[in-house]
Amino acid sequence: MQRYPTKQIKIRDVAIGGDAPIPVQSMTFSKTKDIKGTLAQIQRLYFAGCDIVRCAVLDKEDAKALREIVAKSPLPIVADIHFNHIYAIMVSEYVDAIRINPGNIGSKERIKAVVDACKQRKIPIRIGVNSGSLEKQFEERYGRSVEAMVASAMYNINLLEDFDFTDIKISLKSSDVERTMQAYRTLRPKVPYPFHLGVTEAGTSFHATIKSAIALGGLLLEGIGDTMRVSITGELEEEIKVAKAILKDSGRQREGLNIISCPTCGRLQSDLMKAIKIVEEKTRHIKEPLNVSVMGCVVNAIGEAKGADVAIAFGKESGLIMRRGEVVARLKESELVDRFLAEIDDEIKSRE
Ligand code: SF4
């Protein structure tokens, strides 16, 4: 499905919305005032393939620390601020974007002061609606529902638009998959701004991966979503790995290998698990989009190989190597993986 056309904004040099690739975001969990620790986490995220990092600002020390963090960070930094407009104004001098809920910043004068500061530095604001921290008036009226989330988003968007500020992106996060999806779907036709997708408090790796794959993957397939974060209670690198896989498998990012492999069954007469492990490890660095298939026997291997750039069909202590369905070698099992990897290299070189 076509992506919804949205306004494009920029966080440092990373474009969000329009026809820009969908950037992956994460958040440091160190105390932001711990500059060394925060920069170490940003470095980890950078090497994992993250595009944008958010840091929480709880107090003045956090706000101050961001100046040095931003200067040394290889990735754009978004300051995450609740309630305190003074910190938002302070960090707007050096961060690349701000995440606030204008509704919990206080009076119109305070919101205007934050908006003016962001306008002056030409940095965007993310309106981050979260079903766990909705403004009182919406929760009292609608409960923690889709209606409440959308009403909160519209209220906050209108506050910014009233000050002629449209450098906006929006998130509508809930820990409930269906509510998250419905909120994004409901708001999508109402505003032109890019959406930051996420399921909040999604849990540990296993559950967060499933929830995010359903919600974020589903929305991406519907053409909704311009940037995203997979929230996992766990390692930072895991968030990026899952987010990238969702982007790839929803067809929104064509990068690296798409590996088709069979689940194995009683017909298997070779060590396919070992082969897949080696293939995954040795191809992790590849950015070129390639379809490859690794199949346990010829039953489905020939059909899959037709749609694959490079394929293996294991047999009994031997197997076939294929390029777009054509057999290019018949080898002993011990030689198959090396030849398969060599054919992948050759395919990439031939494209160059
Ligand atoms: Fe079984 Fe062969 Fe299918 Fe693999 S490809 S699941 S080994 S029938």
XYZ file of C-alpha atoms and ligand atoms in Angstrom:
360
model
C 0.000 0.000 0.000
C 1.160 3.537 -0.791
C 2.531 5.544 2.125
C 0.258 8.373 3.301
C 1.697 11.651 1.997
C 2.966 13.662 4.965
C 4.830 16.880 5.548
C 8.581 16.337 5.765
C 10.491 17.617 8.780
C 14.180 17.310 9.688
C 15.902 16.351 12.902
C 19.495 17.485 12.351
C 20.263 15.793 9.006
C 17.619 13.050 9.271
C 14.465 13.624 7.214
C 11.132 12.324 8.543
C 7.987 12.079 6.466
C 7.306 12.651 2.801
C 9.266 10.145 0.762
C 12.177 9.902 3.222
C 13.294 6.451 4.390
C 11.725 5.573 7.760
C 14.276 6.335 10.511
C 14.570 4.125 13.606
C 14.678 5.765 17.027
C 15.561 4.685 20.534
C 16.051 6.208 23.963
C 18.984 6.124 26.375
C 18.247 4.745 29.851
C 21.224 6.312 31.639
C 20.748 9.423 33.739
C 21.282 12.131 31.135
C 23.479 14.063 33.564
C 25.887 11.089 33.347
C 27.429 12.432 30.159
C 29.955 9.627 29.701
C 27.395 6.872 30.269
C 24.835 8.525 27.986
C 27.374 9.009 25.198
C 28.413 5.353 25.550
C 24.785 4.290 25.049
C 24.409 6.626 22.071
C 27.543 5.073 20.579
C 26.042 1.581 21.004
C 22.859 2.723 19.274
C 24.870 4.299 16.461
C 26.720 1.057 15.772
C 23.447 -0.899 15.967
C 22.021 1.236 13.131
C 19.819 3.666 15.090
C 19.055 7.005 13.387
C 17.754 9.271 16.186
C 18.153 9.117 20.001
C 15.941 10.558 22.721
C 17.260 11.526 26.169
C 15.094 12.250 29.212
C 15.397 15.647 30.909
C 14.294 15.441 34.511
C 16.184 18.363 36.018
C 18.562 21.220 35.316
C 21.659 18.980 35.380
C 20.141 16.787 32.643
C 19.271 19.858 30.602
C 22.798 21.253 30.975
C 24.449 17.921 30.164
C 22.683 17.764 26.818
C 24.829 20.583 25.442
C 27.966 18.420 25.584
C 26.086 15.244 24.643
C 24.656 16.825 21.491
C 28.040 18.240 20.515
C 29.679 14.800 20.788
C 26.812 12.617 19.543
C 27.041 11.063 16.082
C 23.223 10.888 16.092
C 20.573 13.633 16.369
C 19.305 14.109 19.915
C 15.702 14.692 20.970
C 15.158 16.067 24.482
C 12.225 14.393 26.246
C 10.597 16.869 28.622
C 7.442 16.836 30.700
C 5.873 19.719 32.591
C 8.858 22.089 32.739
C 8.915 24.718 30.008
C 12.121 26.298 31.371
C 14.119 23.143 30.573
C 12.526 22.987 27.124
C 13.577 26.573 26.395
C 17.035 25.928 27.826
C 17.792 22.814 25.733
C 16.224 24.258 22.591
C 19.482 26.200 22.179
C 21.422 23.036 21.388
C 19.271 19.880 20.909
C 17.977 18.714 17.530
C 14.303 18.365 18.551
C 12.051 18.423 21.592
C 9.411 15.948 22.707
C 6.770 17.524 24.891
C 3.069 17.490 25.392
C 2.186 21.155 25.069
C -0.913 20.388 27.143
C 1.141 19.577 30.244
C 3.501 22.530 29.869
C 0.969 24.926 31.437
C -0.300 28.332 30.345
C -0.480 29.545 26.735
C 2.353 31.993 27.504
C 4.614 29.111 28.509
C 3.756 27.108 25.409
C 4.381 30.147 23.245
C 7.776 30.671 24.865
C 8.773 27.052 24.007
C 7.393 27.373 20.479
C 9.231 30.671 19.915
C 12.498 29.100 21.067
C 12.055 26.106 18.732
C 11.034 28.386 15.869
C 14.128 30.487 16.333
C 16.400 27.439 16.098
C 14.201 25.765 13.451
C 13.904 22.545 15.445
C 10.806 20.348 15.445
C 8.555 19.360 18.317
C 7.204 15.865 18.791
C 3.788 15.772 20.389
C 4.024 12.531 22.312
C 0.568 11.350 23.338
C 0.714 8.383 25.685
C -2.421 6.631 26.950
C -0.769 6.329 30.374
C -0.267 10.074 30.795
C -3.244 11.723 29.118
C -4.327 15.198 30.160
C -6.956 15.004 32.898
C -9.731 16.563 30.821
C -9.498 13.867 28.130
C -9.122 10.930 30.494
C -12.111 12.108 32.550
C -14.248 12.521 29.444
C -13.241 9.480 27.382
C -11.248 7.198 29.717
C -8.006 5.768 28.340
C -9.557 5.227 24.943
C -8.717 5.870 21.290
C -11.032 8.925 21.415
C -9.071 10.328 24.364
C -5.726 9.843 22.586
C -6.930 11.439 19.365
C -8.613 14.322 21.228
C -5.383 14.943 23.156
C -3.331 14.903 19.965
C -5.698 17.339 18.222
C -5.709 19.626 21.254
C -1.907 19.702 21.348
C -1.600 20.143 17.572
C -4.041 23.068 17.683
C -2.043 24.693 20.476
C 1.064 24.667 18.293
C -0.776 25.668 15.118
C -2.293 28.636 16.962
C 1.267 29.918 17.288
C 1.871 29.233 13.599
C 4.155 26.295 14.379
C 3.905 23.295 12.048
C 7.334 21.691 12.418
C 5.591 18.814 14.174
C 5.561 15.036 14.387
C 3.120 13.031 16.426
C 3.091 9.804 18.387
C 0.039 8.081 19.868
C 1.399 5.324 22.043
C -0.477 2.831 24.164
C 0.574 -0.474 25.668
C -2.443 -2.046 23.955
C -1.832 -3.118 20.363
C -5.339 -2.575 19.014
C -5.774 0.802 20.722
C -2.431 1.954 19.362
C -3.345 0.953 15.817
C -6.815 2.520 15.996
C -5.465 5.783 17.376
C -2.972 6.168 14.525
C -5.583 5.142 11.937
C -8.148 7.603 13.313
C -5.794 10.567 13.422
C -4.061 9.877 10.091
C -6.621 11.523 7.748
C -7.064 14.513 10.060
C -3.528 16.006 9.975
C -0.634 16.262 7.479
C 2.166 15.758 10.012
C 4.532 12.764 10.071
C 3.808 10.001 12.587
C 6.256 8.418 15.006
C 5.037 4.845 15.586
C 5.417 2.876 18.780
C 3.745 0.572 21.289
C 4.687 1.817 24.719
C 5.688 -0.336 27.693
C 5.660 -3.288 25.313
C 7.513 -5.579 27.716
C 10.515 -7.830 27.424
C 12.066 -8.837 24.132
C 9.707 -11.682 23.186
C 6.426 -9.845 23.914
C 7.646 -6.460 22.703
C 8.760 -7.993 19.424
C 5.370 -9.576 18.828
C 3.356 -6.510 19.870
C 5.511 -4.185 17.781
C 5.490 -6.503 14.779
C 1.681 -6.588 14.840
C 1.084 -2.878 15.508
C 3.968 -1.207 13.719
C 4.157 -3.780 10.940
C 0.381 -3.592 10.437
C 0.359 0.206 10.293
C 3.344 0.308 7.947
C 1.539 -2.093 5.634
C -1.422 0.314 5.658
C 0.910 3.122 4.605
C 0.963 4.756 8.059
C 4.223 5.683 9.768
C 7.206 7.925 9.079
C 9.559 7.023 11.938
C 9.376 4.425 14.725
C 10.673 3.056 17.972
C 10.347 -0.492 19.239
C 10.253 -0.249 23.058
C 11.862 -3.247 24.738
C 12.686 -3.803 28.382
C 16.164 -5.043 27.546
C 19.224 -4.263 25.486
C 19.326 -1.181 23.259
C 20.644 -3.142 20.288
C 17.637 -5.459 20.419
C 15.266 -2.510 19.811
C 17.117 -1.557 16.653
C 17.371 -5.128 15.397
C 13.605 -5.680 15.797
C 12.707 -2.283 14.300
C 14.881 -2.937 11.245
C 13.348 -6.383 10.792
C 9.819 -4.910 10.947
C 10.752 -2.295 8.353
C 12.240 -4.923 6.096
C 9.466 -7.484 6.417
C 6.749 -4.858 5.915
C 8.507 -3.907 2.686
C 9.212 -0.319 3.831
C 12.973 -0.777 3.783
C 14.839 -2.854 1.252
C 18.197 -3.406 2.839
C 20.243 -6.539 3.431
C 19.329 -10.156 2.954
C 15.791 -11.448 2.979
C 16.475 -15.047 4.002
C 13.838 -17.636 3.172
C 14.477 -20.886 5.004
C 12.330 -23.939 5.558
C 11.186 -24.995 9.042
C 12.751 -28.477 8.417
C 10.962 -31.810 8.723
C 11.648 -35.538 8.603
C 12.890 -35.258 5.010
C 15.909 -33.234 6.099
C 19.180 -35.123 5.649
C 21.716 -32.404 6.388
C 22.641 -29.842 9.056
C 20.496 -26.922 7.859
C 20.472 -25.174 11.265
C 24.265 -24.891 11.253
C 24.237 -23.613 7.669
C 21.639 -20.895 8.427
C 23.599 -19.732 11.458
C 26.765 -19.306 9.388
C 24.883 -17.563 6.578
C 23.256 -15.102 9.034
C 26.556 -14.331 10.748
C 28.544 -13.846 7.558
C 25.989 -11.731 5.721
C 24.998 -9.352 8.521
C 27.105 -6.519 7.032
C 25.427 -6.675 3.601
C 23.273 -3.646 2.737
C 22.381 -4.666 -0.815
C 18.782 -5.976 -0.936
C 18.942 -9.647 -1.875
C 16.511 -12.541 -1.703
C 18.177 -15.806 -0.770
C 16.706 -19.174 0.114
C 18.143 -22.013 2.162
C 15.960 -25.118 1.924
C 16.276 -28.580 3.417
C 15.339 -30.636 0.351
C 14.186 -30.296 -3.240
C 10.448 -30.533 -2.410
C 9.965 -26.732 -2.158
C 13.516 -25.593 -2.859
C 13.196 -25.376 -6.628
C 10.070 -23.200 -6.416
C 11.588 -20.902 -3.786
C 14.857 -20.709 -5.730
C 13.038 -19.224 -8.727
C 12.253 -16.108 -6.672
C 15.678 -16.004 -5.015
C 18.850 -14.338 -6.260
C 20.891 -17.154 -4.718
C 19.635 -20.439 -3.245
C 20.731 -23.695 -1.661
C 18.741 -26.918 -1.851
C 20.185 -29.445 0.550
C 20.008 -33.126 -0.308
C 21.595 -36.251 1.182
C 25.159 -35.259 2.087
C 25.127 -32.992 -0.962
C 23.077 -30.187 -2.527
C 22.469 -27.689 -5.277
C 23.448 -24.035 -5.577
C 21.097 -21.981 -7.750
C 20.983 -18.443 -9.143
C 17.447 -17.297 -9.971
C 16.305 -20.880 -10.209
C 19.151 -22.080 -12.464
C 21.448 -24.745 -11.024
C 25.036 -23.450 -11.046
C 26.701 -26.175 -8.936
C 26.109 -29.605 -7.410
C 28.402 -29.992 -4.387
C 29.162 -32.019 -1.267
C 27.368 -30.757 1.861
C 30.656 -29.499 3.352
C 31.216 -27.205 0.335
C 27.724 -25.736 -0.010
C 27.784 -22.802 2.420
C 31.142 -21.439 1.200
C 29.972 -21.568 -2.409
C 26.631 -20.005 -1.459
C 28.431 -17.078 0.206
C 30.737 -16.729 -2.810
C 27.705 -16.587 -5.124
C 26.168 -13.844 -2.923
C 29.407 -11.822 -3.231
C 29.375 -12.380 -6.976
C 25.734 -11.260 -7.228
C 26.530 -8.020 -5.355
C 29.596 -7.355 -7.528
C 27.620 -7.976 -10.706
C 25.121 -5.290 -9.605
C 27.904 -2.765 -9.000
Fe 10.920 -30.550 4.858
Fe 12.112 -30.239 2.526
Fe 10.076 -28.611 3.217
Fe 12.423 -28.376 4.428
S 12.000 -28.025 2.250
S 10.410 -28.434 5.424
S 13.116 -30.480 4.519
S 9.957 -30.794 2.857
